[in-house]
Short mmCIF file of C-alpha atoms (C1' of nucleotides) in Angstrom, two decimals:
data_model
loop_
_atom_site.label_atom_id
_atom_site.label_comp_id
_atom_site.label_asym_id
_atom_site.label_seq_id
_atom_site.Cartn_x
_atom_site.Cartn_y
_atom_site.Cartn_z
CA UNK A 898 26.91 19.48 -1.69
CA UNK A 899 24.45 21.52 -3.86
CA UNK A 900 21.82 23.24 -2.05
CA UNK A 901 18.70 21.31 -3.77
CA UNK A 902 18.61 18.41 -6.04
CA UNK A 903 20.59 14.65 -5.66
CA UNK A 904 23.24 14.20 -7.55
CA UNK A 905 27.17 13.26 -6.64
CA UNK A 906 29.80 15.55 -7.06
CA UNK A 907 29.39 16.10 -10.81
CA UNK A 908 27.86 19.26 -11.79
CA UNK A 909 25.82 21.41 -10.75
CA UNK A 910 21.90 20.74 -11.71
CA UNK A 911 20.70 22.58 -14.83
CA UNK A 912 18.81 26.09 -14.06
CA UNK A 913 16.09 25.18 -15.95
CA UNK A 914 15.67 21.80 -13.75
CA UNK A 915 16.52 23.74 -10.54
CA UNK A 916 13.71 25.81 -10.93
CA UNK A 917 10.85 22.95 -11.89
CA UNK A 918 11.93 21.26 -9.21
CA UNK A 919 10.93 24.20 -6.67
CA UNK A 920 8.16 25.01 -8.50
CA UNK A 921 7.23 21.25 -8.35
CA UNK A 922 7.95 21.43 -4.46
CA UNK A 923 5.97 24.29 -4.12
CA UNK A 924 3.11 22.98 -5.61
CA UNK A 925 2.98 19.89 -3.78
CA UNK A 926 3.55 21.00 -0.43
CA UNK A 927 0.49 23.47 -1.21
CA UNK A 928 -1.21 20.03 -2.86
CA UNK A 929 -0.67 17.72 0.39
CA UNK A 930 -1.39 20.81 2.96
CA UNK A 931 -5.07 21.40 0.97
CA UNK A 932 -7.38 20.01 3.67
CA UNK A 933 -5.03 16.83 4.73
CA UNK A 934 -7.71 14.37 3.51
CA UNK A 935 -8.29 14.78 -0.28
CA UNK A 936 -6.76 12.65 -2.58
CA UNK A 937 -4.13 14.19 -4.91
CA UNK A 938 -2.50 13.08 -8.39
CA UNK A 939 0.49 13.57 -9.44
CA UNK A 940 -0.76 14.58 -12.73
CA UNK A 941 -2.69 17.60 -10.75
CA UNK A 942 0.54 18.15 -8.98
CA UNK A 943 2.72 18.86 -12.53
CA UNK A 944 -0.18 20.44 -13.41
CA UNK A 945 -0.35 23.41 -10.90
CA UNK A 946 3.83 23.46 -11.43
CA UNK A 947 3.37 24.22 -14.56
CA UNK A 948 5.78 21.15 -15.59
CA UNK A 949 4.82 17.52 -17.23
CA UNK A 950 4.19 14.66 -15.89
CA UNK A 951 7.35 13.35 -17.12
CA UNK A 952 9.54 16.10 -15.47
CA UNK A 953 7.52 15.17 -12.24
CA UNK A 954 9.04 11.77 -12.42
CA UNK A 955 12.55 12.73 -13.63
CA UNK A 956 12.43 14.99 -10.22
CA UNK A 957 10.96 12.28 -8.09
CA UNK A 958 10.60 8.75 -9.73
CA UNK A 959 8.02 8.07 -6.57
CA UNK A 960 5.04 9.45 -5.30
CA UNK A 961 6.95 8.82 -2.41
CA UNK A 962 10.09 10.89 -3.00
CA UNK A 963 7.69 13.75 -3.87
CA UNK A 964 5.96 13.69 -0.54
CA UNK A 965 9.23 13.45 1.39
CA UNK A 966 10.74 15.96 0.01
CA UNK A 967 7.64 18.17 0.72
CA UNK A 968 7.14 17.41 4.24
CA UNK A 969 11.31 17.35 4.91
CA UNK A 970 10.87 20.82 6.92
CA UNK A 971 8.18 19.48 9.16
CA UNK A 972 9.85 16.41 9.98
CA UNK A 973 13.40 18.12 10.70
CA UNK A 974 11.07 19.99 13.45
CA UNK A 975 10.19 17.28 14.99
CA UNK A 976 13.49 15.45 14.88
CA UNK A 977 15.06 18.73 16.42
CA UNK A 978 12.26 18.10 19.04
CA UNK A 979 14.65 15.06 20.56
CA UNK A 980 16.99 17.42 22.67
CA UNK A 981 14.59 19.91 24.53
CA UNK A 982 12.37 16.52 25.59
CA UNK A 983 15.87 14.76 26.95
CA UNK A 984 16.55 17.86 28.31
CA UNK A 985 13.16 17.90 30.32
CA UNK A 986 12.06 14.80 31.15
CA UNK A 987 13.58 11.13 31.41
CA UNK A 988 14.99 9.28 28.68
CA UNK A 989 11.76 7.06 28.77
CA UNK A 990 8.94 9.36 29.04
CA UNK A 991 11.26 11.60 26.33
CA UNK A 992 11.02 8.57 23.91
CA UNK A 993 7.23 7.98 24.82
CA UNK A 994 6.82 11.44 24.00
CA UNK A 995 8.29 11.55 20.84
CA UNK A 996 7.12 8.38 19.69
CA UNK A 997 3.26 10.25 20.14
CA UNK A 998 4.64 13.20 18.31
CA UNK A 999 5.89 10.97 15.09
CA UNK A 1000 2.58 8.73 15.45
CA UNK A 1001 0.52 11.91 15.39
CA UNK A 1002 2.71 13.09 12.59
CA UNK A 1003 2.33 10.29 10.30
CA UNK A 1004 -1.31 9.95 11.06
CA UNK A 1005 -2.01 13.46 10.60
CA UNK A 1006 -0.41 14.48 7.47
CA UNK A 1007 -2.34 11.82 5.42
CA UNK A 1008 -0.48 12.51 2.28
CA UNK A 1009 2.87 11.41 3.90
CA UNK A 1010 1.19 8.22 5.62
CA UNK A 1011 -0.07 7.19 2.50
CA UNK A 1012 2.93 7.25 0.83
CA UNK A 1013 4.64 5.80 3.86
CA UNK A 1014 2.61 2.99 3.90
CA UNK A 1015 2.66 2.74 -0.55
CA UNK A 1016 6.35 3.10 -0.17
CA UNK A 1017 6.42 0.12 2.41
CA UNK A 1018 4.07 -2.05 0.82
CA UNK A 1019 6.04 -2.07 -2.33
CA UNK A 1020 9.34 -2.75 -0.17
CA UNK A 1021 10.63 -0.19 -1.37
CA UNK A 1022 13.48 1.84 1.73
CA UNK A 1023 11.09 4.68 3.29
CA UNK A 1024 11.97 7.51 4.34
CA UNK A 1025 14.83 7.31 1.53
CA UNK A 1026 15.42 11.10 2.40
CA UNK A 1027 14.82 11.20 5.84
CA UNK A 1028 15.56 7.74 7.24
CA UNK A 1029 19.17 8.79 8.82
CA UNK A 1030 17.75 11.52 10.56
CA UNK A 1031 15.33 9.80 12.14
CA UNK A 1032 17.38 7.30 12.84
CA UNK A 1033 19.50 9.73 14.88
CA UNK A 1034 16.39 11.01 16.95
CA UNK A 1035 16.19 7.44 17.94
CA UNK A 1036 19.58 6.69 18.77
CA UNK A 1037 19.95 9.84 20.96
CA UNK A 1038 16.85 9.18 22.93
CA UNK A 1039 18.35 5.68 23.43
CA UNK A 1040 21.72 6.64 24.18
CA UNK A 1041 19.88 8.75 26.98
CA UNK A 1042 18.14 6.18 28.16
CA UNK A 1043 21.09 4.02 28.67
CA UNK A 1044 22.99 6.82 30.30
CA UNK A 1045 20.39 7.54 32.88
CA UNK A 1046 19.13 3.69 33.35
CA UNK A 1047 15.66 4.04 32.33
CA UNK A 1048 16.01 2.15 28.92
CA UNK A 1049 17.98 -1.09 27.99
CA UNK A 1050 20.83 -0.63 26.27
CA UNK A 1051 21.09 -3.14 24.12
CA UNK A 1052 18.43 -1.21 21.58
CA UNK A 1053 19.29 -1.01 17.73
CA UNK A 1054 17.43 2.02 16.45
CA UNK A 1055 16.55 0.65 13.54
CA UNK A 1056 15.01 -1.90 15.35
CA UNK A 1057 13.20 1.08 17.17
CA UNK A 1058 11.86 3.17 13.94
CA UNK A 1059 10.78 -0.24 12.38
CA UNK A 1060 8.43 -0.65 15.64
CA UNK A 1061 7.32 2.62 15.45
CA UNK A 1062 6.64 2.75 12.00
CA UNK A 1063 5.19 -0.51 12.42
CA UNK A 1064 2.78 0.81 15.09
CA UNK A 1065 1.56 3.66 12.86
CA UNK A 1066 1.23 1.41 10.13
CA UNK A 1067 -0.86 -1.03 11.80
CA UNK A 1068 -3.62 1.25 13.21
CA UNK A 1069 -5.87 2.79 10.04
CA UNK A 1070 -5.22 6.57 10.60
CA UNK A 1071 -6.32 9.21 13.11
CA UNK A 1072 -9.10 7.11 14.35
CA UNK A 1073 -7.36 4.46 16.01
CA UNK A 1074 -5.40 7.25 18.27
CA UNK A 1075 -6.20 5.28 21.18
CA UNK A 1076 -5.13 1.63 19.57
CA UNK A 1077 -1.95 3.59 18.88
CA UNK A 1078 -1.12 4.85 22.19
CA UNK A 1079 -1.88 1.37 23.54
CA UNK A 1080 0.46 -0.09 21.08
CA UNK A 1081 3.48 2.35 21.89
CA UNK A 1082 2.42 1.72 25.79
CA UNK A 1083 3.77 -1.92 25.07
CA UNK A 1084 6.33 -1.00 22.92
CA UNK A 1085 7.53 0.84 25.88
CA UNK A 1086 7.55 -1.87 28.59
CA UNK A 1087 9.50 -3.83 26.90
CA UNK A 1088 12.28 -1.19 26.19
CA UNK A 1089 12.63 0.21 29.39
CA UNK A 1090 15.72 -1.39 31.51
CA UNK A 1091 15.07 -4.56 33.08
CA UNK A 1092 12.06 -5.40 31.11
CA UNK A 1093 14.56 -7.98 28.72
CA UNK A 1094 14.05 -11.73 29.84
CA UNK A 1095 15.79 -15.12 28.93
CA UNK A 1096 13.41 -16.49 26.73
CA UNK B 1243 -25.72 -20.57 7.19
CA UNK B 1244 -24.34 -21.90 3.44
CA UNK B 1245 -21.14 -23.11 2.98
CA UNK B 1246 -19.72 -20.79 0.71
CA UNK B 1247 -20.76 -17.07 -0.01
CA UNK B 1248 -21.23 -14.21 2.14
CA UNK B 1249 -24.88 -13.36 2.62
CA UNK B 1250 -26.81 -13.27 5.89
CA UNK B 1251 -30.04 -15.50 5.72
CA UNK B 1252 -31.06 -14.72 3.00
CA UNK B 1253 -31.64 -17.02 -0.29
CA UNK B 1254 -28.56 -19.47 -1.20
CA UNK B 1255 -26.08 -18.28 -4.03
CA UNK B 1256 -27.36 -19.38 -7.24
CA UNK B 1257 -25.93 -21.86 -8.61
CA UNK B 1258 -23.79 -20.12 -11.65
CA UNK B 1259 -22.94 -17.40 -9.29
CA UNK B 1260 -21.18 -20.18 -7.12
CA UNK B 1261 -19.74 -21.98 -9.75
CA UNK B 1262 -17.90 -19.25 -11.05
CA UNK B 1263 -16.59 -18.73 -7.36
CA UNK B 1264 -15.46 -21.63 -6.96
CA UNK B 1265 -13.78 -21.18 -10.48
CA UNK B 1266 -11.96 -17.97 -9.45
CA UNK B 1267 -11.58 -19.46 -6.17
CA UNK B 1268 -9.15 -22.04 -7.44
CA UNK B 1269 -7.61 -19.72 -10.15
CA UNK B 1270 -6.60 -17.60 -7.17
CA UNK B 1271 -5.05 -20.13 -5.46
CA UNK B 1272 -3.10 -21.01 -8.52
CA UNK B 1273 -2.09 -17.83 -9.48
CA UNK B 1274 -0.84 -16.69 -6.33
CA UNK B 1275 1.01 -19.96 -5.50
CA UNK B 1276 2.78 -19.84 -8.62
CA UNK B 1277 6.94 -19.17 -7.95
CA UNK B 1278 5.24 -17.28 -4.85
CA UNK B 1279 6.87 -13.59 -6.12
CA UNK B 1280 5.64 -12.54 -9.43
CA UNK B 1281 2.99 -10.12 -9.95
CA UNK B 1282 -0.99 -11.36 -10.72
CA UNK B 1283 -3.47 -9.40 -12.31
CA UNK B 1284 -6.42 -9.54 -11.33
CA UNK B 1285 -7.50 -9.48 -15.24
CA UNK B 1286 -5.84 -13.12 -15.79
CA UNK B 1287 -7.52 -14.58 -12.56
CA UNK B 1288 -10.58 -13.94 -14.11
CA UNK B 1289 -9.47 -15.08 -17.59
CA UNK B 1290 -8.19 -18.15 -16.05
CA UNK B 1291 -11.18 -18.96 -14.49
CA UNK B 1292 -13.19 -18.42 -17.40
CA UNK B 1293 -15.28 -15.11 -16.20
CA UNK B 1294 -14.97 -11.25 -17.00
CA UNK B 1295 -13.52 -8.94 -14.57
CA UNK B 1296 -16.78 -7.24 -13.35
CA UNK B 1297 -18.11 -11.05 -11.98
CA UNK B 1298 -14.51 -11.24 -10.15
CA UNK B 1299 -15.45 -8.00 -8.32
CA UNK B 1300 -18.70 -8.53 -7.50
CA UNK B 1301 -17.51 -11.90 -5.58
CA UNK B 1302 -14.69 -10.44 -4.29
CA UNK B 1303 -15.04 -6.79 -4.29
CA UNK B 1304 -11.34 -5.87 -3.83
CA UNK B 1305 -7.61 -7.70 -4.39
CA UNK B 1306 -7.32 -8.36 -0.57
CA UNK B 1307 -11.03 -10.27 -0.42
CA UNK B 1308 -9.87 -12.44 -2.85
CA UNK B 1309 -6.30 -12.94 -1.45
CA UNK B 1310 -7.81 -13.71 1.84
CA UNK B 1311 -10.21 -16.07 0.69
CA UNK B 1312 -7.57 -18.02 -1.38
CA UNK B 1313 -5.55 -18.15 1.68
CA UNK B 1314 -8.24 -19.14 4.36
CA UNK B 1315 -7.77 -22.70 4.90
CA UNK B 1316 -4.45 -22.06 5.27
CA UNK B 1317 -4.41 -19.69 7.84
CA UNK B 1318 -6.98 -21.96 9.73
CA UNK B 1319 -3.92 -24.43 9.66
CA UNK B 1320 -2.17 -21.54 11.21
CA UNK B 1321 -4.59 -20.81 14.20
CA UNK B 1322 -5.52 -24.28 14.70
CA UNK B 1323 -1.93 -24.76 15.87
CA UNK B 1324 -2.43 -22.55 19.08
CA UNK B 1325 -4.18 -25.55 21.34
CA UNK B 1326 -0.80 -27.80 20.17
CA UNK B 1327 1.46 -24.67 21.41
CA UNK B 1328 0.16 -24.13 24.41
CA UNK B 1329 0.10 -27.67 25.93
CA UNK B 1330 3.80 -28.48 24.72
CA UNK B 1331 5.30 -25.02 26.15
CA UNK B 1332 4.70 -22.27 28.98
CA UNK B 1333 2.24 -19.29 26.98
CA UNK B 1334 4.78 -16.89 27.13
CA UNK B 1335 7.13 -19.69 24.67
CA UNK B 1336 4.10 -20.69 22.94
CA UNK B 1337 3.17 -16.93 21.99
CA UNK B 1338 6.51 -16.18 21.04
CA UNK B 1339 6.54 -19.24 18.40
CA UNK B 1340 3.27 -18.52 16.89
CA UNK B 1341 3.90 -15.27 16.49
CA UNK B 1342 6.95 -16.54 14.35
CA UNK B 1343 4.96 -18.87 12.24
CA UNK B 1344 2.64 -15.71 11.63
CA UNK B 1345 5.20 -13.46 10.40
CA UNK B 1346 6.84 -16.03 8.58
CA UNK B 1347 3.50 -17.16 7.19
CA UNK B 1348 2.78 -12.84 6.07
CA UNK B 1349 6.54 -12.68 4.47
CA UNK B 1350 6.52 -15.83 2.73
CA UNK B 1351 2.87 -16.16 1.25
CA UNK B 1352 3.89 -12.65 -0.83
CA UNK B 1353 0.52 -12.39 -2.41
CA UNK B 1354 -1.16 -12.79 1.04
CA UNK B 1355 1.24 -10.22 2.70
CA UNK B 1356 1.29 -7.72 -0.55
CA UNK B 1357 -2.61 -7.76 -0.56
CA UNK B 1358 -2.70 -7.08 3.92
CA UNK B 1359 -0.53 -3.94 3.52
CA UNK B 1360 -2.68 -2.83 0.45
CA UNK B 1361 -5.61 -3.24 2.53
CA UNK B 1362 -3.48 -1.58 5.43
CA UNK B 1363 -2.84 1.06 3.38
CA UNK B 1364 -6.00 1.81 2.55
CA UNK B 1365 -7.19 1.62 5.74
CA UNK B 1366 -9.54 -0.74 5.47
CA UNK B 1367 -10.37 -3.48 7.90
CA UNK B 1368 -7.10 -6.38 7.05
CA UNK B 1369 -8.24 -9.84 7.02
CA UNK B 1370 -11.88 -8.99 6.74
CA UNK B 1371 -13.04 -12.88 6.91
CA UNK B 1372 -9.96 -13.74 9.04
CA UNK B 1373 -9.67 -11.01 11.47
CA UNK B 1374 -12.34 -12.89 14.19
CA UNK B 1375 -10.55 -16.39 13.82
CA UNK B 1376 -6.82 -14.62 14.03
CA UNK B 1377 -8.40 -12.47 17.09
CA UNK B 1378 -9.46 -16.01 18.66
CA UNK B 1379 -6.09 -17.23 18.28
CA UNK B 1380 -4.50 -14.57 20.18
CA UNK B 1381 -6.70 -14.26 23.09
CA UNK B 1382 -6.22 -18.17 23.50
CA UNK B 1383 -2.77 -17.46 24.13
CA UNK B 1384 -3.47 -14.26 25.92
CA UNK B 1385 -5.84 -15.91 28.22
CA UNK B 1386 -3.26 -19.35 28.67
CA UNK B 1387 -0.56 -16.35 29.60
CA UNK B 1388 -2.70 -15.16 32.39
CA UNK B 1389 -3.71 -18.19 33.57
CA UNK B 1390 -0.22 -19.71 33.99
CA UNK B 1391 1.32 -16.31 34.69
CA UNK B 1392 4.03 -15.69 32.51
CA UNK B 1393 1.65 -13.01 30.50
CA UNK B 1394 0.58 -9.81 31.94
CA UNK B 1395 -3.20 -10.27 32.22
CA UNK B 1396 -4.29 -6.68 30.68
CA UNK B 1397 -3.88 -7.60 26.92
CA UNK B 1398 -6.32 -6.87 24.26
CA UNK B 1399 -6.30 -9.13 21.40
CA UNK B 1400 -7.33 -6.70 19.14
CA UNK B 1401 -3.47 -5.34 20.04
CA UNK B 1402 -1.75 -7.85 19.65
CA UNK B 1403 -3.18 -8.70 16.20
CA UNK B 1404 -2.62 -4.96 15.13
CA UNK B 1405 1.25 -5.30 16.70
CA UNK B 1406 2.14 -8.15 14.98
CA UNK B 1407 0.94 -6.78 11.29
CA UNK B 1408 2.56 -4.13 12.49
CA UNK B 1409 6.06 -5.59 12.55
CA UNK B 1410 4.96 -8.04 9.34
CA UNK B 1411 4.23 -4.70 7.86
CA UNK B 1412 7.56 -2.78 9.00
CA UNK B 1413 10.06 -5.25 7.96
CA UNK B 1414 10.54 -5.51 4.13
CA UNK B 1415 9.51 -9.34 3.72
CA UNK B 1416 11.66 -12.16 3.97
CA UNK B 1417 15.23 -10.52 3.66
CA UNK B 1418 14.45 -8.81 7.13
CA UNK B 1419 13.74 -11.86 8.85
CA UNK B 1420 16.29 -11.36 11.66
CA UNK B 1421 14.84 -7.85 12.56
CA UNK B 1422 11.58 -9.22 12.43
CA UNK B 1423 12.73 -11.26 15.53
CA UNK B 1424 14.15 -8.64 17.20
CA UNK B 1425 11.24 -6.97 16.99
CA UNK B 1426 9.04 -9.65 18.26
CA UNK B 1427 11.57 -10.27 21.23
CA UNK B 1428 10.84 -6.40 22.24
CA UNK B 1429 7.21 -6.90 21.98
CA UNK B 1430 7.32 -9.80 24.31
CA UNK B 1431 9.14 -8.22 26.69
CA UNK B 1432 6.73 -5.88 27.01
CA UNK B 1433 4.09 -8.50 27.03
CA UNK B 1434 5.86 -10.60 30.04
CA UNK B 1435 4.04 -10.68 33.04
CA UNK B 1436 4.96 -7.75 35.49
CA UNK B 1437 6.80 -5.35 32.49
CA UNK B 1438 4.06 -2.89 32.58
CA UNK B 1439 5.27 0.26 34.96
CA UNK B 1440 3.78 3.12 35.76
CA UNK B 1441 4.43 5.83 32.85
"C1'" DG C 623 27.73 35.52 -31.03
"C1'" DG C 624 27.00 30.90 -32.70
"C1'" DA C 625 27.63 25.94 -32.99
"C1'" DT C 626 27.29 21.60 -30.50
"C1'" DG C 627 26.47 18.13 -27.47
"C1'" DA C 628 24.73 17.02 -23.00
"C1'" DT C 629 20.73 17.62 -20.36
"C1'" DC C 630 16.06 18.18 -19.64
"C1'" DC C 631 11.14 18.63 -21.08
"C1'" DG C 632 6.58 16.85 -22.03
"C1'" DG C 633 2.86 14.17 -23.16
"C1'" DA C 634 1.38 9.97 -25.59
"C1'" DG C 635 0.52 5.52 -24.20
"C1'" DG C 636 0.75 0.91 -21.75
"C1'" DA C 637 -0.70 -1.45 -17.51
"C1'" DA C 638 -3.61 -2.22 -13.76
"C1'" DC C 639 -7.46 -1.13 -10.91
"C1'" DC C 640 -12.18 -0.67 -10.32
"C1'" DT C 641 -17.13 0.94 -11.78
"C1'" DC C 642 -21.17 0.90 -14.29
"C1'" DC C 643 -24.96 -0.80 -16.69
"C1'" DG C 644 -27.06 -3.25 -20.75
"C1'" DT C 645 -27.52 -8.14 -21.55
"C1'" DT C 646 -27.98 -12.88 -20.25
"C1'" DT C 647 -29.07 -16.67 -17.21
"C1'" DC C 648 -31.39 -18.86 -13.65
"C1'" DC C 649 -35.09 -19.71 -10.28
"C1'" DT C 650 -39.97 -19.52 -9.00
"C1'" DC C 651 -44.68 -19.94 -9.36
"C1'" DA C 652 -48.72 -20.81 -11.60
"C1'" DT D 1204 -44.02 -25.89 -19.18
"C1'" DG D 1205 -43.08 -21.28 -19.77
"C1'" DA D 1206 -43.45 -16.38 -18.41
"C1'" DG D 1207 -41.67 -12.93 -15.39
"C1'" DG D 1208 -38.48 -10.92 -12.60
"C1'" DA D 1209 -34.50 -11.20 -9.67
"C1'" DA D 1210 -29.76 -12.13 -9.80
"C1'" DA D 1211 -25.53 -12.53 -12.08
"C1'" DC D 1212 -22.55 -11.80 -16.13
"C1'" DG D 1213 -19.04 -9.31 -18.69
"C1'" DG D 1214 -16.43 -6.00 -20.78
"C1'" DA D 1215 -16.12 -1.13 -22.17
"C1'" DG D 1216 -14.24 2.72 -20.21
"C1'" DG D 1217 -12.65 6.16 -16.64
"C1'" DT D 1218 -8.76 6.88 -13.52
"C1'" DT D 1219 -4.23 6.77 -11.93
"C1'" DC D 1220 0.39 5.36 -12.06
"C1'" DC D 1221 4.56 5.24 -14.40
"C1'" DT D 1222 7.71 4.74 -18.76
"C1'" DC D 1223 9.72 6.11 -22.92
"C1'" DC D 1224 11.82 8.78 -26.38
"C1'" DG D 1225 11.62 12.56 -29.96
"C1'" DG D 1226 12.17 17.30 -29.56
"C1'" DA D 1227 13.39 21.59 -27.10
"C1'" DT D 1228 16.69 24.00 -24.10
"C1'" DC D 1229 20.73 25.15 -21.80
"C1'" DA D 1230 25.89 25.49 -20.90
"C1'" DT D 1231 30.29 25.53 -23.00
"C1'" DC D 1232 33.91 26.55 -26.09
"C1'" DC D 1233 35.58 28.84 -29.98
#
DNA sequence: GGATGATCCGGAGGAACCTCCGTTTCCTCA
DNA sequence: TGAGGAAACGGAGGTTCCTCCGGATCATCC
């Protein structure tokens, strides 16, 4: 698989695309960092690339896309969190954990919440780019969790980042920290082991 | 306090100013009822009701007023169903169904549900004019839970409501339907009376 | 090196949202 | 009744998103 850029097997992408695509990275990871609150355009964003707003959306048909692709690095880091918390703590307080890191993530880095939340709204599959991996952070801490009894077993982790995600969507941003926490509290009793009831 | 029109004590709406509410009023209604899944414009609900765009805003100063609005009686239907639930089941049952009829009522009424995660996503305050009536309806429930103890006693409304957009929010709309339920099964589980442990 | 076709660029422009403010309509009070 | 002012109207226009397609650029093959 080519280093940057989607496309199958066929060839690789053209040099001249290669390299408005990084510079259109570049500038929107710099775009999104600026203070974390601002809004930001896209046109801005092919602006400081140097590119069109056309070649923008040939690179990334979504404002969504864009920002995923720009925060990708940051939210490896946290997925690569998953093992040094299992390997610390109990399954359930390692999923706690790491349910506060991605809350504080999302509600941090307002650029990718946003889009999150456009990307949702619009039905739209979020985290096109990065769904499987986080998929797999939630899998292993649930496989933990079964293994060492603290968490059902019977969890689906899509089921999981669709609850989480939920969670973050449903509190307004970094103000509602507290609603959050409360939120992923009950999330929490009713995945740990034992907590499932006949209805 | 009048029967239509949001203003504190102050002099009634005049009487153009209310016409032409209840004009866009019932355009709304129209518009988003129609097939249930096609984009409306704000533009044509005020065409349709026979008043320029700026008199649509200042009644209904953003897509998810007016969405609301249309769908208030409705929603009333929705909460008024809570007394019914809770003296044909235990709570725990009876907050488990009407949290189905609400998602199903988000993912069905698309306009209603489109317009919430717009508002969600801008983080405003969802269902401005329904939030109080919606909060009532849960901490009925809450309070029957604790009463008949089959619902841990420490709930906040205010949570629930937020948890429940949440997973109306998370799950795509009506295709997802099945994880929706799974989702609500977790959060009663974690609702149950006596799931709460210490972290 | 040069032709040639596939690939990519770029910005004009349509659609929708929302704001702003000059104009019009309505209510009140004498 | 009618004058005066408060309240409401309405649509032009700014902003942003996204699409579309003629023109420019690159890779390949001779």
């Amino acid at each position: 698989m080519p280093v940057t850029g989607r496309r199958g097997a066929s060839r690789p992408m053209r040099a001249d695309a290669q390299r408005n695509r990084e510079h259109l990275l570049a500038a929107a990871v710099a775009a999104f960092s600026g203070d974390g609150g601002t809004e930001v355009t896209l046109e801005s964003i092919a602006k400081d690339a140097g590119v069109g707003i056309g070649t923008l959306y040939r690179h990334f048909p979504s404002r969504e896309a864009l920002v995923d692709a720009a925060y990708r690095s940051e939210l490896a880091r946290l997925c690569d969190s998953v093992p040094g918390l299992l390997s610390s703590m109990p399954a359930d307080k390692a999923m706690r954990t790491w349910m506060d890191h991605f809350i504080e993530y999302m509600t941090t880095k307002r650029g990718m919440s946003d889009a999150l939340r456009k990307v949702i709204a619009s039905g739209g599959n979020p985290f096109a780019e990065s769904r499987a991996r986080l998929l797999a952070a939630f899998a292993a801490l649930a496989e933990a969790g079964a293994a060492d009894g603290t968490i059902r077993p019977d969890l689906d982790p899509a089921d999981l980042l669709a609850s989480v995600s939920g969670v973050s969507l449903a509190v307004g941003g970094p103000a509602q920290r507290e609603q959050a926490g409360r939120l992923l509290d009950l999330l929490m009793d009713g995945l740990r082991y034992g907590a499932a009831r006949d209805g």
